[in-house]
mmCIF file of C-alpha atoms and ligand atoms in Angstrom:
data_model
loop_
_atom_site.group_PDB
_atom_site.id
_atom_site.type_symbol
_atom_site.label_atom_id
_atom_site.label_comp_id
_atom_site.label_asym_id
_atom_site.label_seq_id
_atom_site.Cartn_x
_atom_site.Cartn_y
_atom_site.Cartn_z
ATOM 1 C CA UNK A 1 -34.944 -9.417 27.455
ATOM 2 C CA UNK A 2 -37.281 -9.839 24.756
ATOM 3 C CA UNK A 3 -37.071 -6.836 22.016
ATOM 4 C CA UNK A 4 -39.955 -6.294 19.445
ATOM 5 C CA UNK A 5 -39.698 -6.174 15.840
ATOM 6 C CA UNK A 6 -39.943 -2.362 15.977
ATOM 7 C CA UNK A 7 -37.451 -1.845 18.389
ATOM 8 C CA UNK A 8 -34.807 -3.640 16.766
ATOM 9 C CA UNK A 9 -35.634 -1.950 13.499
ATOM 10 C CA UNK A 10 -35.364 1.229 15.495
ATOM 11 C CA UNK A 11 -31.669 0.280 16.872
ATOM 12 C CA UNK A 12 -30.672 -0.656 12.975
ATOM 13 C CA UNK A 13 -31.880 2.680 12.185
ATOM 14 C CA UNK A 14 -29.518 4.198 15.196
ATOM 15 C CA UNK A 15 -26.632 2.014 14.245
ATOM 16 C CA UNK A 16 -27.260 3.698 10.335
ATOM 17 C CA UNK A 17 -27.445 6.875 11.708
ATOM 18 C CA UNK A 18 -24.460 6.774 13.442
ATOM 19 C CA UNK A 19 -22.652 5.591 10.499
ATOM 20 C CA UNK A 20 -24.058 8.149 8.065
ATOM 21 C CA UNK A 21 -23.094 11.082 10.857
ATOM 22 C CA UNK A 22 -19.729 9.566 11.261
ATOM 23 C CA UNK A 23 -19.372 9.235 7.547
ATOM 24 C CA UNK A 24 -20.759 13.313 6.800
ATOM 25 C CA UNK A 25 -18.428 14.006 9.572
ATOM 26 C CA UNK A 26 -15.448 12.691 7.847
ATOM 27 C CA UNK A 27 -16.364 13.805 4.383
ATOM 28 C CA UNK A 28 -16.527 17.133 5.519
ATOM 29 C CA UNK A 29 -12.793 17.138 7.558
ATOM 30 C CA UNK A 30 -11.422 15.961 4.317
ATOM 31 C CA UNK A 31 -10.384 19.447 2.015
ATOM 32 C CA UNK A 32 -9.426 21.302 5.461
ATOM 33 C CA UNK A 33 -7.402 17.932 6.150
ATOM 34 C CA UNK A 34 -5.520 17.976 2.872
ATOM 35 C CA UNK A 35 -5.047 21.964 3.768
ATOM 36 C CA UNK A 36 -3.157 21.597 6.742
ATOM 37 C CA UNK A 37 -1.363 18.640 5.625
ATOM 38 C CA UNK A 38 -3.174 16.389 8.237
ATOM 39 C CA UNK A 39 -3.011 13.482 6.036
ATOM 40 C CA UNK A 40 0.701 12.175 7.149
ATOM 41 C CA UNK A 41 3.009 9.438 5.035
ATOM 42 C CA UNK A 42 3.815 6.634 7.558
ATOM 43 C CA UNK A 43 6.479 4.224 6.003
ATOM 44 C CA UNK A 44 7.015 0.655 6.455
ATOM 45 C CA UNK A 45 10.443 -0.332 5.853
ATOM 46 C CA UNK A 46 10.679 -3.647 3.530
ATOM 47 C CA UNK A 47 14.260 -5.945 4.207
ATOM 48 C CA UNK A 48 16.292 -7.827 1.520
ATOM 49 C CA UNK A 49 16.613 -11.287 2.896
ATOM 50 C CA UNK A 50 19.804 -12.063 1.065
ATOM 51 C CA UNK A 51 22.279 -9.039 2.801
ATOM 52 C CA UNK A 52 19.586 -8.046 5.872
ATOM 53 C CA UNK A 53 19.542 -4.272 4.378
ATOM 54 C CA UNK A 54 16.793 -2.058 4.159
ATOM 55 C CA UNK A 55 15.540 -2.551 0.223
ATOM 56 C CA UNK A 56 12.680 0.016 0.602
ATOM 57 C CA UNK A 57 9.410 1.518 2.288
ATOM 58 C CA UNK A 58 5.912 1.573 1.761
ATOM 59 C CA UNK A 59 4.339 4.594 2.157
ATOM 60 C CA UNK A 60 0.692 4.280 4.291
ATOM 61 C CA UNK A 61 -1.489 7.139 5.338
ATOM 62 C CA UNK A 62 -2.094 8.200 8.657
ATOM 63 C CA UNK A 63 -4.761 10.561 9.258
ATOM 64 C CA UNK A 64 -3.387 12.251 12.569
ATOM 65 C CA UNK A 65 -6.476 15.335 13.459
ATOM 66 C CA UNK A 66 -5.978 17.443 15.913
ATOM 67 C CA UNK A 67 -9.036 17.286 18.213
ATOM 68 C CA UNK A 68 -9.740 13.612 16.546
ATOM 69 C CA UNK A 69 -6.171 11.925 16.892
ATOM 70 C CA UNK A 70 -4.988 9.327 14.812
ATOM 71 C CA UNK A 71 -7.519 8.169 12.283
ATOM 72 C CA UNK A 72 -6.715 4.586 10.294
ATOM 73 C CA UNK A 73 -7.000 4.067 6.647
ATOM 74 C CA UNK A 74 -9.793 1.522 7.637
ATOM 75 C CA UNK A 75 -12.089 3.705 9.355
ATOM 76 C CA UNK A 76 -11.670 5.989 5.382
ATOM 77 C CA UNK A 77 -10.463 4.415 2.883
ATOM 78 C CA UNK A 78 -13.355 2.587 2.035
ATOM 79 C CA UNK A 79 -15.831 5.713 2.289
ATOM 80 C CA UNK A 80 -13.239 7.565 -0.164
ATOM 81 C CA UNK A 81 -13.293 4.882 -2.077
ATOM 82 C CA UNK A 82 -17.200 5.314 -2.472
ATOM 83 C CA UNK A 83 -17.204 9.129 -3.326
ATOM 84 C CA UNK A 84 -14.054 9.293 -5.329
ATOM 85 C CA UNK A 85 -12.299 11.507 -2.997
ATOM 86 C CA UNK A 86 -9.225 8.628 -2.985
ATOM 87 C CA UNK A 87 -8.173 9.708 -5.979
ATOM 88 C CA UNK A 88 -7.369 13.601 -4.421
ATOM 89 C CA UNK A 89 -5.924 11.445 -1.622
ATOM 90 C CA UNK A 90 -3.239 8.724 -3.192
ATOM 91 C CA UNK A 91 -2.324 11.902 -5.307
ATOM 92 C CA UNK A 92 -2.013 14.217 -2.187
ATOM 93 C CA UNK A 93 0.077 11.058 -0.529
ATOM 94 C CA UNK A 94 2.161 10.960 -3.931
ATOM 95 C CA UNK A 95 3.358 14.428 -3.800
ATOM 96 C CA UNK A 96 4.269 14.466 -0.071
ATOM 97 C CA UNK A 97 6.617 11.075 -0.993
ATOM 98 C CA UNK A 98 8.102 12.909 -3.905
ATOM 99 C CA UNK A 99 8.864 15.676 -1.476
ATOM 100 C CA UNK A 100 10.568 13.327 0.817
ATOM 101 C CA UNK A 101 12.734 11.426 -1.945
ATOM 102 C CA UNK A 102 13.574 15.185 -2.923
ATOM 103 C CA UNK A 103 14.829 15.643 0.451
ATOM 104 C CA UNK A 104 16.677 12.965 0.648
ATOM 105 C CA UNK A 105 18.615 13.906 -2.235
ATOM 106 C CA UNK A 106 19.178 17.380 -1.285
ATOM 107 C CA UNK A 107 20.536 16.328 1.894
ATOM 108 C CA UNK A 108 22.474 13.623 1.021
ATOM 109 C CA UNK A 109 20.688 11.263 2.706
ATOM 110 C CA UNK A 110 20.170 7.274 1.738
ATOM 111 C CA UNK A 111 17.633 7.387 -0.773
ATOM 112 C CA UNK A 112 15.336 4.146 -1.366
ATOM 113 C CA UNK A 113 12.620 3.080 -3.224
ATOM 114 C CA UNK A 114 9.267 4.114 -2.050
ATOM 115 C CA UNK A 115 6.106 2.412 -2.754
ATOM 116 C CA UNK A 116 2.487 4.404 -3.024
ATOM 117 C CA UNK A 117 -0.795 3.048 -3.405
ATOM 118 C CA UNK A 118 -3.138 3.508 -5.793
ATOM 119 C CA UNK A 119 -6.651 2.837 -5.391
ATOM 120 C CA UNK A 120 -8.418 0.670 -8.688
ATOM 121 C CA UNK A 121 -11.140 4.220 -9.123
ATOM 122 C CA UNK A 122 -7.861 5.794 -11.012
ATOM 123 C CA UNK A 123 -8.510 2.962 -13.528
ATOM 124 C CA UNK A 124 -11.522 5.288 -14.290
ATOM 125 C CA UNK A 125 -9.668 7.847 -16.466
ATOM 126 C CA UNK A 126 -7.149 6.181 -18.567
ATOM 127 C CA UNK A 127 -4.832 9.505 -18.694
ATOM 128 C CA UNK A 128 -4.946 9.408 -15.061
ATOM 129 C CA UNK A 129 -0.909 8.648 -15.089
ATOM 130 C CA UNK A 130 -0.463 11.893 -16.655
ATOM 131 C CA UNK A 131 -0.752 14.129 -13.074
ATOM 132 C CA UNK A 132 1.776 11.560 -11.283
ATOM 133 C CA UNK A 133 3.997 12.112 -14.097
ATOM 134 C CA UNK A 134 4.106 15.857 -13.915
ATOM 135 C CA UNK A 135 4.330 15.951 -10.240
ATOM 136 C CA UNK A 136 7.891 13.507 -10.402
ATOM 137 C CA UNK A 137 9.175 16.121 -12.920
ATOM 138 C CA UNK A 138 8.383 18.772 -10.532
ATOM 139 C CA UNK A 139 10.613 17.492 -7.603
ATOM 140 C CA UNK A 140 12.807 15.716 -10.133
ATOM 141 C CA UNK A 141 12.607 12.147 -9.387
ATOM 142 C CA UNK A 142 14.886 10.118 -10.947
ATOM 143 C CA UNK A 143 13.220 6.707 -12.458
ATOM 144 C CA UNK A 144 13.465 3.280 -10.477
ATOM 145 C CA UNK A 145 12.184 5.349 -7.281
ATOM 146 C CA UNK A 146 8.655 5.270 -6.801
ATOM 147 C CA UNK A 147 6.723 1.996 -7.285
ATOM 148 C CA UNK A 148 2.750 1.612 -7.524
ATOM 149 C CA UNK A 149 0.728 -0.795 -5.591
ATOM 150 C CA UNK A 150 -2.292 -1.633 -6.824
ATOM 151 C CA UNK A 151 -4.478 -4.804 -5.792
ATOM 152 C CA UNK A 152 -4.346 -7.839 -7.290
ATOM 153 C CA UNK A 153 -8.317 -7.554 -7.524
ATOM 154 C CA UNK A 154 -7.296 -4.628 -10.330
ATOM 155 C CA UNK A 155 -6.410 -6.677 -13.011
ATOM 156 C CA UNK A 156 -9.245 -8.854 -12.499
ATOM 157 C CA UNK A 157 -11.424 -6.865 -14.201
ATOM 158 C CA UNK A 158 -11.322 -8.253 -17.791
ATOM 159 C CA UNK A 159 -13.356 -5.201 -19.079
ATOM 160 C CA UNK A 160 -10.323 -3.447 -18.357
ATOM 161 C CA UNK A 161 -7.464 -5.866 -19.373
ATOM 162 C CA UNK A 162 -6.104 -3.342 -22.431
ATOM 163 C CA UNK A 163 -6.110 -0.231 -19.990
ATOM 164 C CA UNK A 164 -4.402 -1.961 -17.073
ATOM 165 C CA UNK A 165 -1.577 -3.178 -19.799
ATOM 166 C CA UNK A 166 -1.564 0.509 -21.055
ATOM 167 C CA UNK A 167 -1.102 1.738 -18.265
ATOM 168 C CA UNK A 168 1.613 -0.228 -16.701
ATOM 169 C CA UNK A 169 3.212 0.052 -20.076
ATOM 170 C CA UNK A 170 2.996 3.930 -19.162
ATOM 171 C CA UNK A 171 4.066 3.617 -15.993
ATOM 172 C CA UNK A 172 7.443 1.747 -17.007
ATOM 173 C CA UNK A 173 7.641 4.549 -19.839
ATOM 174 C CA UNK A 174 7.797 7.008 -17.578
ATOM 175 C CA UNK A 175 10.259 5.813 -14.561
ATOM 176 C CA UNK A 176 7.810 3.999 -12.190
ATOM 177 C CA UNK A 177 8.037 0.814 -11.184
ATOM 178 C CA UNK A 178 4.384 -1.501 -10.765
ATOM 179 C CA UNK A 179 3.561 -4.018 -8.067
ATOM 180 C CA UNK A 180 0.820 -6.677 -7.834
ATOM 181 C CA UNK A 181 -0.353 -5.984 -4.212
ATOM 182 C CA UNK A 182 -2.223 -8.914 -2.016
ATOM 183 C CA UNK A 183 -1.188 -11.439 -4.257
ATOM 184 C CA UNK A 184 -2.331 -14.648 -4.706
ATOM 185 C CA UNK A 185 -6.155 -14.815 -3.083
ATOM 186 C CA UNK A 186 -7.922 -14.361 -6.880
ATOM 187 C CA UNK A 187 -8.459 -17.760 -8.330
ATOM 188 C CA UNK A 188 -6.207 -16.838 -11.733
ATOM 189 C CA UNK A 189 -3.500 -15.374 -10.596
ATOM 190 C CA UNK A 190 -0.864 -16.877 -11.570
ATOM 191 C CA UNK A 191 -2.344 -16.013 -15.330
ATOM 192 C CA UNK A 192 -2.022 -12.224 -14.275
ATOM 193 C CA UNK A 193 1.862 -13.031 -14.198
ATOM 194 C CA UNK A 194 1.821 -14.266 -17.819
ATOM 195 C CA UNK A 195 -0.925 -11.155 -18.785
ATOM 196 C CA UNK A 196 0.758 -8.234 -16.771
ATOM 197 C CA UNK A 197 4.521 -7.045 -16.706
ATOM 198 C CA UNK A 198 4.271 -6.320 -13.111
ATOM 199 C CA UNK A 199 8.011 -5.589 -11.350
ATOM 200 C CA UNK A 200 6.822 -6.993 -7.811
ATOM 201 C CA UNK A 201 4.316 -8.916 -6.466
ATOM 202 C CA UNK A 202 3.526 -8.658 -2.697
ATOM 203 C CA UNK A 203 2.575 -12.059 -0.972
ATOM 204 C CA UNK A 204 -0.526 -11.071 1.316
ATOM 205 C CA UNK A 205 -0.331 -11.488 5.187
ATOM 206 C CA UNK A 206 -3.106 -14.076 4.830
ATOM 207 C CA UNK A 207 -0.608 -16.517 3.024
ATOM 208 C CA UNK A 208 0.785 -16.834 6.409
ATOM 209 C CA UNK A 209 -1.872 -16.064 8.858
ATOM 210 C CA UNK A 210 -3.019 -19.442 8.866
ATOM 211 C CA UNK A 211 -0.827 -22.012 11.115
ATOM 212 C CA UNK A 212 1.794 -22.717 8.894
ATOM 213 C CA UNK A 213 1.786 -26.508 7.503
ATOM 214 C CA UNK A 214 4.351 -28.185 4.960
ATOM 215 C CA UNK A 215 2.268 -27.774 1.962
ATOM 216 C CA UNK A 216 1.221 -23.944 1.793
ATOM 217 C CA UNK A 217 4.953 -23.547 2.184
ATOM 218 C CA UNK A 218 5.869 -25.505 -0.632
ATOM 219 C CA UNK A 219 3.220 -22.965 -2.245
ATOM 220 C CA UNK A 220 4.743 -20.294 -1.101
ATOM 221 C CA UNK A 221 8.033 -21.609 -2.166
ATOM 222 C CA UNK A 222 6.975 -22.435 -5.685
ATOM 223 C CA UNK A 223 5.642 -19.374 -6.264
ATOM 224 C CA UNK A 224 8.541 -17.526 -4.946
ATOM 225 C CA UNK A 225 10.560 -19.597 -7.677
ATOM 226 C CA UNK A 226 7.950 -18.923 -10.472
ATOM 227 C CA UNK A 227 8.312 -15.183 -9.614
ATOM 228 C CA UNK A 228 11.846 -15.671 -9.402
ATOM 229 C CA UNK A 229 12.435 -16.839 -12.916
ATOM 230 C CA UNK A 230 10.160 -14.374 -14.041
ATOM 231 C CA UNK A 231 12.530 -11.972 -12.974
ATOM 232 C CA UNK A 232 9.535 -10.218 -10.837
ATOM 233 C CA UNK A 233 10.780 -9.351 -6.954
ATOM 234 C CA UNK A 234 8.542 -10.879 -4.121
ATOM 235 C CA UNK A 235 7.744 -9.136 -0.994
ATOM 236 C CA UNK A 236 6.153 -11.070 1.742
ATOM 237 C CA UNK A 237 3.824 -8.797 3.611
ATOM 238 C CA UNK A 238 2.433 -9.313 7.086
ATOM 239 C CA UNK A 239 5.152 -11.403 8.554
ATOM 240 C CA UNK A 240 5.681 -11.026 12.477
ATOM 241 C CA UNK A 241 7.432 -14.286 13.620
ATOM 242 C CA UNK A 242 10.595 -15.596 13.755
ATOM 243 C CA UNK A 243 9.886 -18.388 12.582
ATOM 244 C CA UNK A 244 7.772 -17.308 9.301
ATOM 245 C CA UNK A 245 11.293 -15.701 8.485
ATOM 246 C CA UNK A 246 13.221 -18.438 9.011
ATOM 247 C CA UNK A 247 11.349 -20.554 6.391
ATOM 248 C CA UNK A 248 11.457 -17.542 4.240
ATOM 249 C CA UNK A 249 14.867 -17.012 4.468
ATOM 250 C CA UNK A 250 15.154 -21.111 3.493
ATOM 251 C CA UNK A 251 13.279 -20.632 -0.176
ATOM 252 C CA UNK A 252 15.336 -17.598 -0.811
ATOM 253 C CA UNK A 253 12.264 -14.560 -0.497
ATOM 254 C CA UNK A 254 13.077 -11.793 -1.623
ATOM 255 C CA UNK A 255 11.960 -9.039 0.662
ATOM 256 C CA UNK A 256 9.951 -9.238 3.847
ATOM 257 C CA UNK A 257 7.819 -6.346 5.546
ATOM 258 C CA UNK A 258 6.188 -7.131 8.678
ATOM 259 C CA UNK A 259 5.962 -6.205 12.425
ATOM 260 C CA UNK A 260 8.742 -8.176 12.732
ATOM 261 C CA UNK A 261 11.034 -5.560 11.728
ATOM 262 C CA UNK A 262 8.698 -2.222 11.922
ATOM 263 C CA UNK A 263 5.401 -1.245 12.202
ATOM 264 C CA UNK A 264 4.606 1.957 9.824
ATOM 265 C CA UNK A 265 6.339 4.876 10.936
ATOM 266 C CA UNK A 266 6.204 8.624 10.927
ATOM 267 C CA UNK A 267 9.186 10.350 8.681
ATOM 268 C CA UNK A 268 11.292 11.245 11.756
ATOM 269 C CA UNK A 269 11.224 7.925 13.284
ATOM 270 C CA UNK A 270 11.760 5.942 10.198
ATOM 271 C CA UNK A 271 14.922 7.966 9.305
ATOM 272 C CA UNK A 272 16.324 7.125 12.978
ATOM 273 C CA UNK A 273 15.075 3.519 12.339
ATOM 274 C CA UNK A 274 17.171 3.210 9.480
ATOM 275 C CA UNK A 275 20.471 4.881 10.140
ATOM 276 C CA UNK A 276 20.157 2.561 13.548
ATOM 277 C CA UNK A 277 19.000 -0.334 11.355
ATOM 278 C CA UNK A 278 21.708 -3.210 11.051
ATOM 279 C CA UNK A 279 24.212 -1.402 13.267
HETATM 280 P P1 C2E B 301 -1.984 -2.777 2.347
HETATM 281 O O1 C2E B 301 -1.576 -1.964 1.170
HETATM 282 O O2 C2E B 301 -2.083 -4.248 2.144
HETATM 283 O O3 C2E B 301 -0.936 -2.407 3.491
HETATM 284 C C1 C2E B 301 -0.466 -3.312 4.457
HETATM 285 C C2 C2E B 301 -1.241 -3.182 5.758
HETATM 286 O O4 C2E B 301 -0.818 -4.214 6.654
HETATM 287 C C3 C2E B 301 -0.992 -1.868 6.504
HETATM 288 O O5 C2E B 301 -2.190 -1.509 7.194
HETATM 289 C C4 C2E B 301 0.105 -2.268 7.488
HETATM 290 O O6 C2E B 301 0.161 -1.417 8.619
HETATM 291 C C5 C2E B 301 -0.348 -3.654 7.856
HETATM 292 N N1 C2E B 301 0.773 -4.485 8.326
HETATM 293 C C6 C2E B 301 2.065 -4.445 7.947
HETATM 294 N N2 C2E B 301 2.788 -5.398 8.560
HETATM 295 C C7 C2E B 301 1.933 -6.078 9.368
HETATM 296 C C8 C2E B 301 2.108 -7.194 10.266
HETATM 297 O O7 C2E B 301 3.191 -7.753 10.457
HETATM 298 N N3 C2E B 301 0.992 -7.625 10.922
HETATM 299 C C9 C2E B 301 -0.230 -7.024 10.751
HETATM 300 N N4 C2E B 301 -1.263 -7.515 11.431
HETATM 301 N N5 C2E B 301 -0.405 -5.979 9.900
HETATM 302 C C10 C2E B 301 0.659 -5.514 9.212
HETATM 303 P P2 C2E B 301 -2.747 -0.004 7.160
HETATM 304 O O8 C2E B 301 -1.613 0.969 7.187
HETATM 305 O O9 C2E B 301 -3.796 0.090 8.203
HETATM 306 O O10 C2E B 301 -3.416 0.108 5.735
HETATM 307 C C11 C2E B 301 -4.546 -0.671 5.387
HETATM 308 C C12 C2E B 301 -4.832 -0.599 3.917
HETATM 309 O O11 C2E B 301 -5.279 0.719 3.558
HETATM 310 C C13 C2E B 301 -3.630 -0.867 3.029
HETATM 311 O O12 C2E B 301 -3.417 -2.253 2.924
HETATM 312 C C14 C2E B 301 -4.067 -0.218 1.742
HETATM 313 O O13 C2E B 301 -4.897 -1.081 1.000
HETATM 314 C C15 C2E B 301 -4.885 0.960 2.233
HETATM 315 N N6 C2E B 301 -4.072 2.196 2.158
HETATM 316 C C16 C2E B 301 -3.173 2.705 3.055
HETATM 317 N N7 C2E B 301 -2.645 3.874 2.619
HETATM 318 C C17 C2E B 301 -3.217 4.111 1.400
HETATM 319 C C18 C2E B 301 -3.089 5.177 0.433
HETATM 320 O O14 C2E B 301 -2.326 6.146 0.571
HETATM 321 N N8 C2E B 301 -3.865 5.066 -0.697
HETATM 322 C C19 C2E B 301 -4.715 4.003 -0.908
HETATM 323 N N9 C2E B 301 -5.430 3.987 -2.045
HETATM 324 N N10 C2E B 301 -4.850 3.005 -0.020
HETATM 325 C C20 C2E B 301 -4.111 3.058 1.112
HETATM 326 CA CA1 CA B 302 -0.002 -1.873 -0.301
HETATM 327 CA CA1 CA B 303 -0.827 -5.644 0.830
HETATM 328 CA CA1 CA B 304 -4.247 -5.692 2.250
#
């Protein structure tokens, strides 16, 4: 059926309507949200390769509402992103992990690292570290704990070069741990390696999305033993077959995180995961 200029223009219009709503909608859930702690830590366990234990977790954010259900970082991350309200949000997330690792402790349980992540707008106030470093004093986290993830597309930013190296410099100052997330899609990244002193860099899912040929393993494999004698840790992220680990496991990665172990999940089932993990 044949639509006419004005009618089409109308359904854009609809389509931006919706998505404006949708996004008001959101915006304005967000400070009761953060109030009723409905904003939840989901972690991802990561696996050393070399002894099959769990090395750590990445901490994701689920946004579980009551009369909405579960809402994905997708759906507002990106619209956070736009109005700055991210930065309330990886701090919120930060606090609830700190919580958890203080848990832990108090009740003697296995206590791992935990990665956050940080979104690049923090880059906007270059004593932003400060508030993270109060808050791990507060529930008295012991350094080597809590690692940042921030994308690779970060330190990218030459305008920013001095600040990034500031702050990671900070970061190590004060106990945390810094990782180079999606690694590998910018065009110079292996001169981020040389520039930064990142602890980990995280291999992105699309590295092995693709069907897997010879030559972007020996790419992969390289880089793992660049990173390797670097002394920076590599995490593969994304992985899901058994075969992607079996190649892995062959150039001597690291860590892997991936479906193939866990998807993200909740505090309670995570802690079952893991005691049942390996057993
Ligand atoms: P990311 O940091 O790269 O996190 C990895 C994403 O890949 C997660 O999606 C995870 O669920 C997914 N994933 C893990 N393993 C597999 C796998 O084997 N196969 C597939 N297909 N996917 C896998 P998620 O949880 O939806 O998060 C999406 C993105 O949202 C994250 O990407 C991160 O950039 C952002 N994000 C999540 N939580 C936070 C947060 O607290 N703060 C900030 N600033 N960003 C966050
Ligand atoms: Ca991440
Ligand atoms: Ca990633
Ligand atoms: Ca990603």
């Amino acid at each position: 059926e044949h639509q006419t200029g004005e009618e089409i223009c109308a359904f854009f219009n609809n389509q931006l309507v919706i998505k404006m709503n949708r996004e008001a909608e959101l915006n304005g859930l967000f400070e009761e949200s953060i109030q009723n702690h409905d904003f939840q830590i989901y972690l991802q366990p990561k696996i050393r390769l070399e002894n099959q234990m769990l090395g750590g977790a990445e901490a994701l954010v689920r946004w579980i509402h009551p009369e909405r259900g579960m809402i994905y970082p997708s759906d507002f991350i990106p619209l956070f992103e736009s109005n700055g309200k991210i930065c309330t949000l990886d701090i919120y997330m930060f606090e609830e992990v700190c919580k958890l690792v203080q848990r832990w402790f108090k009740e003697k349980k296995q206590v791992i690292p935990i990665s956050v992540n940080l979104s690049r707008l923090h880059m906007k106030n270059p004593d932003f570290l400060e508030e993270f470093v109060a808050i791990k004093e507060k529930y008295q986290i012991p350094d080597g704990i809590i690692e940042f993830e921030m994308l690779e597309s970060v330190f990218f930013d030459t305008q920013q070069i001095i600040l990034v190296k500031k702050v990671i410099q900070d970061m190590h100052k004060h106990g945390f741990l810094c990782s180079l997330d999606d690694f590998g899609f910018g065009y110079s990244s292996l001169a981020l390696l040389n520039e930064f002193d990142v602890d980990t860099i995280k291999l992105d899912r699309q590295f092995f999305a693709d069907t897997m040929n010879e030559k972007s393993w020996k790419i992969i494999s390289s880089l793992v033993r660049l990173a390797d004698s670097l002394n920076i840790s590599v995490v593969a992220e994304g992985i899901e077959t058994k075969e992607q680990l079996t190649c892995l496991r062959e150039i001597k990665c690291g860590m892997v995180q991936g479906y193939i172990y866990s998807k993200p999940l909740s505090i309670d089932v995570f802690e079952n995961w893991s005691v049942n993990f390996g057993k």
